[in-house]
Amino acid sequence: GANPDAGRWPGTQTMIDDLVREREQLAAHYPDTPVYVLGESMGAAVIIAAAAQSAPLGDDGIILSAPAVWGGDQLNGFYRATLWVMVRLVPGLELTGRGLGVMASDNIEMLRALGADPLFIKATRVDAIAGLVKLMDIAAASIDRLDGPLLVLGGERDEIVPPGAHLAMLGRLRAQQCTEIIYPDGWHMLLRDLQREVVWNDILAWIDGAPPPSGLAQPCGAALSVAAEAQK
């Protein structure tokens, strides 16, 4: 939020390059320490897009928290058409999302603090939304190239990424070492929700090679099988 061009879409490749550079610098500074890459929401989509380019993220492990994969065949065609028109007519128009009735977390105090933070972007340009959609398209199309060890986190109360998009992503995963955890009381901002310490402890246990203490961990794709069975 402190950049001179804050609010403008930097481009998918720029974010991938930043990720790879940071990963390389950490590995260079701590050559004997495992480095795990954690991406939340859009950050998780950047990790997936980087994997599509065979970017050197390392073999230690990747953690995706509420990955933004609402793209590909999961994104409503009407939304796409509307966005296409707006990008060409009013690319700099800023939208706030107020009035949509969508909550990112149950941690109201944290949300209010973000709202009061002058560096937090509260209105998003239309062309930045288009950039995010393009990134999510890449992530949705590339998820099968993401290798493990992999931990994928989701929340049943997530109102930002629809459950169907999350399940579709799980169904496309091909990583051999892949664990998923879906929290019944989890929202989109899992790392900051009121139950965030449950999520933190699960992540730390997974890194240590121990069973996540929440007891909710399962092989990737298990939730998809449960959902399919429930529809029968």
Short mmCIF file of C-alpha atoms in Angstrom, two decimals:
data_model
loop_
_atom_site.label_atom_id
_atom_site.label_comp_id
_atom_site.label_asym_id
_atom_site.label_seq_id
_atom_site.Cartn_x
_atom_site.Cartn_y
_atom_site.Cartn_z
CA GLY A 1 0.00 0.00 0.00
CA ALA A 2 3.01 2.32 0.23
CA ASN A 3 4.06 1.92 -3.40
CA PRO A 4 3.63 4.99 -5.62
CA ASP A 5 1.44 2.92 -7.96
CA ALA A 6 -0.61 1.28 -5.17
CA GLY A 7 -3.94 0.03 -6.45
CA ARG A 8 -2.74 -0.64 -9.99
CA TRP A 9 -2.37 -4.21 -11.16
CA PRO A 10 1.35 -5.07 -11.31
CA GLY A 11 0.89 -8.04 -13.64
CA THR A 12 1.00 -11.76 -12.94
CA GLN A 13 4.58 -12.16 -14.13
CA THR A 14 5.81 -9.40 -11.81
CA MET A 15 4.29 -11.16 -8.81
CA ILE A 16 5.72 -14.51 -9.88
CA ASP A 17 9.17 -12.96 -10.25
CA ASP A 18 8.88 -11.36 -6.78
CA LEU A 19 7.92 -14.71 -5.27
CA VAL A 20 10.78 -16.59 -6.91
CA ARG A 21 13.29 -13.90 -5.96
CA GLU A 22 12.17 -13.89 -2.32
CA ARG A 23 12.30 -17.70 -2.19
CA GLU A 24 15.83 -17.70 -3.62
CA GLN A 25 17.01 -15.04 -1.16
CA LEU A 26 15.64 -16.94 1.83
CA ALA A 27 17.28 -20.15 0.66
CA ALA A 28 20.57 -18.31 0.22
CA HIS A 29 20.42 -16.74 3.70
CA TYR A 30 19.33 -19.96 5.41
CA PRO A 31 20.94 -22.76 3.37
CA ASP A 32 20.46 -25.39 6.10
CA THR A 33 16.86 -24.45 6.96
CA PRO A 34 13.80 -25.79 5.12
CA VAL A 35 11.80 -23.03 3.44
CA TYR A 36 8.04 -23.41 3.12
CA VAL A 37 6.06 -21.18 0.78
CA LEU A 38 2.67 -20.03 2.09
CA GLY A 39 0.17 -18.17 -0.07
CA GLU A 40 -3.17 -16.76 1.05
CA SER A 41 -6.01 -16.12 -1.40
CA MET A 42 -4.45 -14.21 -4.33
CA GLY A 43 -1.00 -15.13 -3.03
CA ALA A 44 -1.92 -18.81 -3.35
CA ALA A 45 -2.97 -18.19 -6.96
CA VAL A 46 0.44 -16.62 -7.61
CA ILE A 47 2.14 -19.78 -6.26
CA ILE A 48 0.05 -21.96 -8.57
CA ALA A 49 0.81 -19.70 -11.55
CA ALA A 50 4.51 -19.88 -10.70
CA ALA A 51 4.32 -23.66 -10.63
CA ALA A 52 2.86 -23.56 -14.15
CA GLN A 53 6.15 -21.99 -15.26
CA SER A 54 8.14 -24.62 -13.35
CA ALA A 55 9.42 -21.85 -11.10
CA PRO A 56 11.96 -23.06 -8.48
CA LEU A 57 9.77 -22.88 -5.37
CA GLY A 58 11.67 -25.69 -3.66
CA ASP A 59 10.82 -29.16 -2.44
CA ASP A 60 10.26 -28.45 1.27
CA GLY A 61 6.55 -27.72 1.06
CA ILE A 62 3.80 -25.38 -0.11
CA ILE A 63 0.78 -24.18 1.87
CA LEU A 64 -2.28 -22.73 0.11
CA SER A 65 -4.74 -20.90 2.37
CA ALA A 66 -8.16 -20.24 0.80
CA PRO A 67 -6.61 -20.12 -2.69
CA ALA A 68 -8.23 -17.72 -5.16
CA VAL A 69 -9.10 -20.15 -7.93
CA TRP A 70 -12.49 -18.75 -8.93
CA GLY A 71 -11.59 -18.88 -12.61
CA GLY A 72 -11.86 -21.02 -15.71
CA ASP A 73 -15.21 -22.76 -16.07
CA GLN A 74 -16.14 -21.81 -12.48
CA LEU A 75 -16.58 -18.09 -13.21
CA ASN A 76 -19.98 -16.97 -14.42
CA GLY A 77 -20.00 -15.95 -18.11
CA PHE A 78 -22.18 -12.92 -17.34
CA TYR A 79 -19.56 -11.65 -14.88
CA ARG A 80 -16.88 -12.05 -17.52
CA ALA A 81 -18.89 -10.18 -20.14
CA THR A 82 -19.68 -7.34 -17.76
CA LEU A 83 -16.04 -7.06 -16.71
CA TRP A 84 -14.91 -7.09 -20.38
CA VAL A 85 -17.15 -4.11 -21.14
CA MET A 86 -16.15 -2.17 -18.01
CA VAL A 87 -12.41 -2.66 -18.58
CA ARG A 88 -12.79 -1.06 -22.00
CA LEU A 89 -15.06 1.77 -20.89
CA VAL A 90 -14.02 2.63 -17.33
CA PRO A 91 -10.75 0.79 -16.46
CA GLY A 92 -9.92 3.24 -13.66
CA LEU A 93 -13.32 3.06 -11.98
CA GLU A 94 -12.90 2.00 -8.34
CA LEU A 95 -15.32 -0.45 -6.73
CA THR A 96 -15.63 -1.07 -3.00
CA GLY A 97 -17.93 -4.08 -2.76
CA ARG A 98 -20.00 -2.31 -0.12
CA GLY A 99 -23.58 -3.47 -0.04
CA LEU A 100 -22.83 -6.97 -1.28
CA GLY A 101 -23.25 -8.44 2.19
CA VAL A 102 -20.08 -10.51 1.87
CA MET A 103 -17.87 -11.14 4.90
CA ALA A 104 -14.20 -12.10 4.66
CA SER A 105 -13.84 -13.16 8.30
CA ASP A 106 -15.66 -13.46 11.61
CA ASN A 107 -12.90 -11.40 13.25
CA ILE A 108 -14.73 -8.05 13.21
CA GLU A 109 -12.06 -6.25 15.23
CA MET A 110 -9.42 -7.22 12.66
CA LEU A 111 -11.64 -6.13 9.76
CA ARG A 112 -12.22 -2.75 11.40
CA ALA A 113 -8.47 -2.32 11.90
CA LEU A 114 -7.90 -3.00 8.19
CA GLY A 115 -10.61 -0.48 7.35
CA ALA A 116 -8.79 2.15 9.42
CA ASP A 117 -5.37 1.36 7.93
CA PRO A 118 -4.47 4.12 5.43
CA LEU A 119 -2.27 1.69 3.45
CA PHE A 120 -5.03 -0.89 3.02
CA ILE A 121 -6.64 -0.69 -0.43
CA LYS A 122 -10.36 -0.25 0.16
CA ALA A 123 -11.46 0.45 -3.42
CA THR A 124 -10.26 -1.69 -6.33
CA ARG A 125 -9.84 -0.50 -9.92
CA VAL A 126 -11.78 -2.35 -12.59
CA ASP A 127 -8.60 -3.15 -14.52
CA ALA A 128 -7.08 -4.61 -11.34
CA ILE A 129 -10.13 -6.87 -10.96
CA ALA A 130 -9.59 -7.98 -14.56
CA GLY A 131 -5.96 -8.74 -13.74
CA LEU A 132 -7.03 -10.84 -10.76
CA VAL A 133 -9.51 -12.78 -12.89
CA LYS A 134 -6.77 -13.51 -15.42
CA LEU A 135 -4.52 -14.72 -12.59
CA MET A 136 -7.29 -16.98 -11.27
CA ASP A 137 -7.82 -18.37 -14.78
CA ILE A 138 -4.13 -19.27 -14.94
CA ALA A 139 -4.29 -20.85 -11.48
CA ALA A 140 -7.41 -22.86 -12.31
CA ALA A 141 -5.80 -24.17 -15.49
CA SER A 142 -2.44 -24.92 -13.85
CA ILE A 143 -3.35 -26.51 -10.53
CA ASP A 144 -2.52 -29.99 -11.84
CA ARG A 145 1.14 -28.93 -12.25
CA LEU A 146 1.57 -28.09 -8.58
CA ASP A 147 3.75 -30.67 -6.84
CA GLY A 148 3.95 -31.66 -3.18
CA PRO A 149 4.45 -31.72 -0.33
CA LEU A 150 1.28 -29.65 -0.38
CA LEU A 151 -1.17 -28.46 2.29
CA VAL A 152 -4.45 -26.91 1.12
CA LEU A 153 -6.68 -25.04 3.58
CA GLY A 154 -10.29 -23.96 3.09
CA GLY A 155 -13.25 -22.76 5.11
CA GLU A 156 -16.86 -23.85 4.80
CA ARG A 157 -17.95 -20.29 5.60
CA ASP A 158 -15.80 -18.72 2.88
CA GLU A 159 -17.95 -16.07 1.15
CA ILE A 160 -15.18 -14.84 -1.19
CA VAL A 161 -14.24 -18.03 -3.09
CA PRO A 162 -17.36 -20.16 -3.72
CA PRO A 163 -17.25 -23.71 -2.32
CA GLY A 164 -17.77 -25.12 -5.81
CA ALA A 165 -14.62 -23.42 -7.09
CA HIS A 166 -12.60 -24.73 -4.14
CA LEU A 167 -13.86 -28.29 -4.67
CA ALA A 168 -13.14 -28.06 -8.40
CA MET A 169 -9.58 -27.05 -7.58
CA LEU A 170 -9.20 -30.02 -5.20
CA GLY A 171 -10.41 -32.31 -7.95
CA ARG A 172 -7.68 -31.11 -10.31
CA LEU A 173 -4.80 -31.56 -7.89
CA ARG A 174 -2.32 -34.26 -8.89
CA ALA A 175 0.37 -33.83 -6.20
CA GLN A 176 1.29 -37.16 -4.62
CA GLN A 177 1.97 -35.72 -1.15
CA CYS A 178 -1.15 -33.62 -0.65
CA THR A 179 -3.20 -32.90 2.47
CA GLU A 180 -6.39 -30.86 2.65
CA ILE A 181 -8.10 -29.35 5.67
CA ILE A 182 -11.53 -27.76 5.43
CA TYR A 183 -12.61 -25.93 8.59
CA PRO A 184 -16.37 -25.95 9.35
CA ASP A 185 -16.03 -22.58 11.12
CA GLY A 186 -13.41 -21.17 8.75
CA TRP A 187 -13.95 -18.06 6.65
CA HIS A 188 -11.80 -16.68 3.81
CA MET A 189 -9.16 -15.10 6.04
CA LEU A 190 -8.33 -18.34 7.80
CA LEU A 191 -5.05 -17.04 9.21
CA ARG A 192 -6.88 -14.14 10.93
CA ASP A 193 -10.27 -15.64 11.81
CA LEU A 194 -11.30 -16.02 15.44
CA GLN A 195 -10.18 -19.66 15.26
CA ARG A 196 -6.86 -18.70 13.63
CA GLU A 197 -4.76 -20.45 16.29
CA VAL A 198 -6.33 -23.77 15.27
CA VAL A 199 -5.15 -23.12 11.72
CA TRP A 200 -1.69 -21.98 12.84
CA ASN A 201 -1.21 -25.11 14.94
CA ASP A 202 -2.29 -27.34 12.05
CA ILE A 203 0.23 -25.66 9.74
CA LEU A 204 3.06 -25.98 12.25
CA ALA A 205 2.25 -29.64 12.90
CA TRP A 206 2.17 -30.40 9.16
CA ILE A 207 5.56 -28.74 8.71
CA ASP A 208 6.91 -30.88 11.55
CA GLY A 209 5.52 -34.02 9.93
CA ALA A 210 3.00 -34.58 12.73
CA PRO A 211 -0.79 -35.07 12.43
CA PRO A 212 -2.56 -31.67 12.46
CA PRO A 213 -4.16 -31.39 15.94
CA SER A 214 -7.57 -30.24 14.63
CA GLY A 215 -8.16 -33.79 13.42
CA LEU A 216 -9.61 -32.45 10.16
CA ALA A 217 -6.74 -33.35 7.83
CA GLN A 218 -7.41 -35.76 4.98
CA PRO A 219 -5.89 -36.68 1.61
CA CYS A 220 -6.59 -34.14 -1.15
CA GLY A 221 -9.78 -34.94 -3.00
CA ALA A 222 -11.52 -36.53 -0.03
CA ALA A 223 -13.88 -33.56 0.37
CA LEU A 224 -14.76 -33.81 -3.31
CA SER A 225 -15.71 -37.47 -2.86
CA VAL A 226 -17.89 -36.60 0.14
CA ALA A 227 -19.63 -33.84 -1.83
CA ALA A 228 -20.28 -36.18 -4.76
CA GLU A 229 -21.69 -38.84 -2.45
CA ALA A 230 -23.99 -36.28 -0.82
CA GLN A 231 -25.48 -35.37 -4.20
CA LYS A 232 -26.52 -38.94 -4.97
#
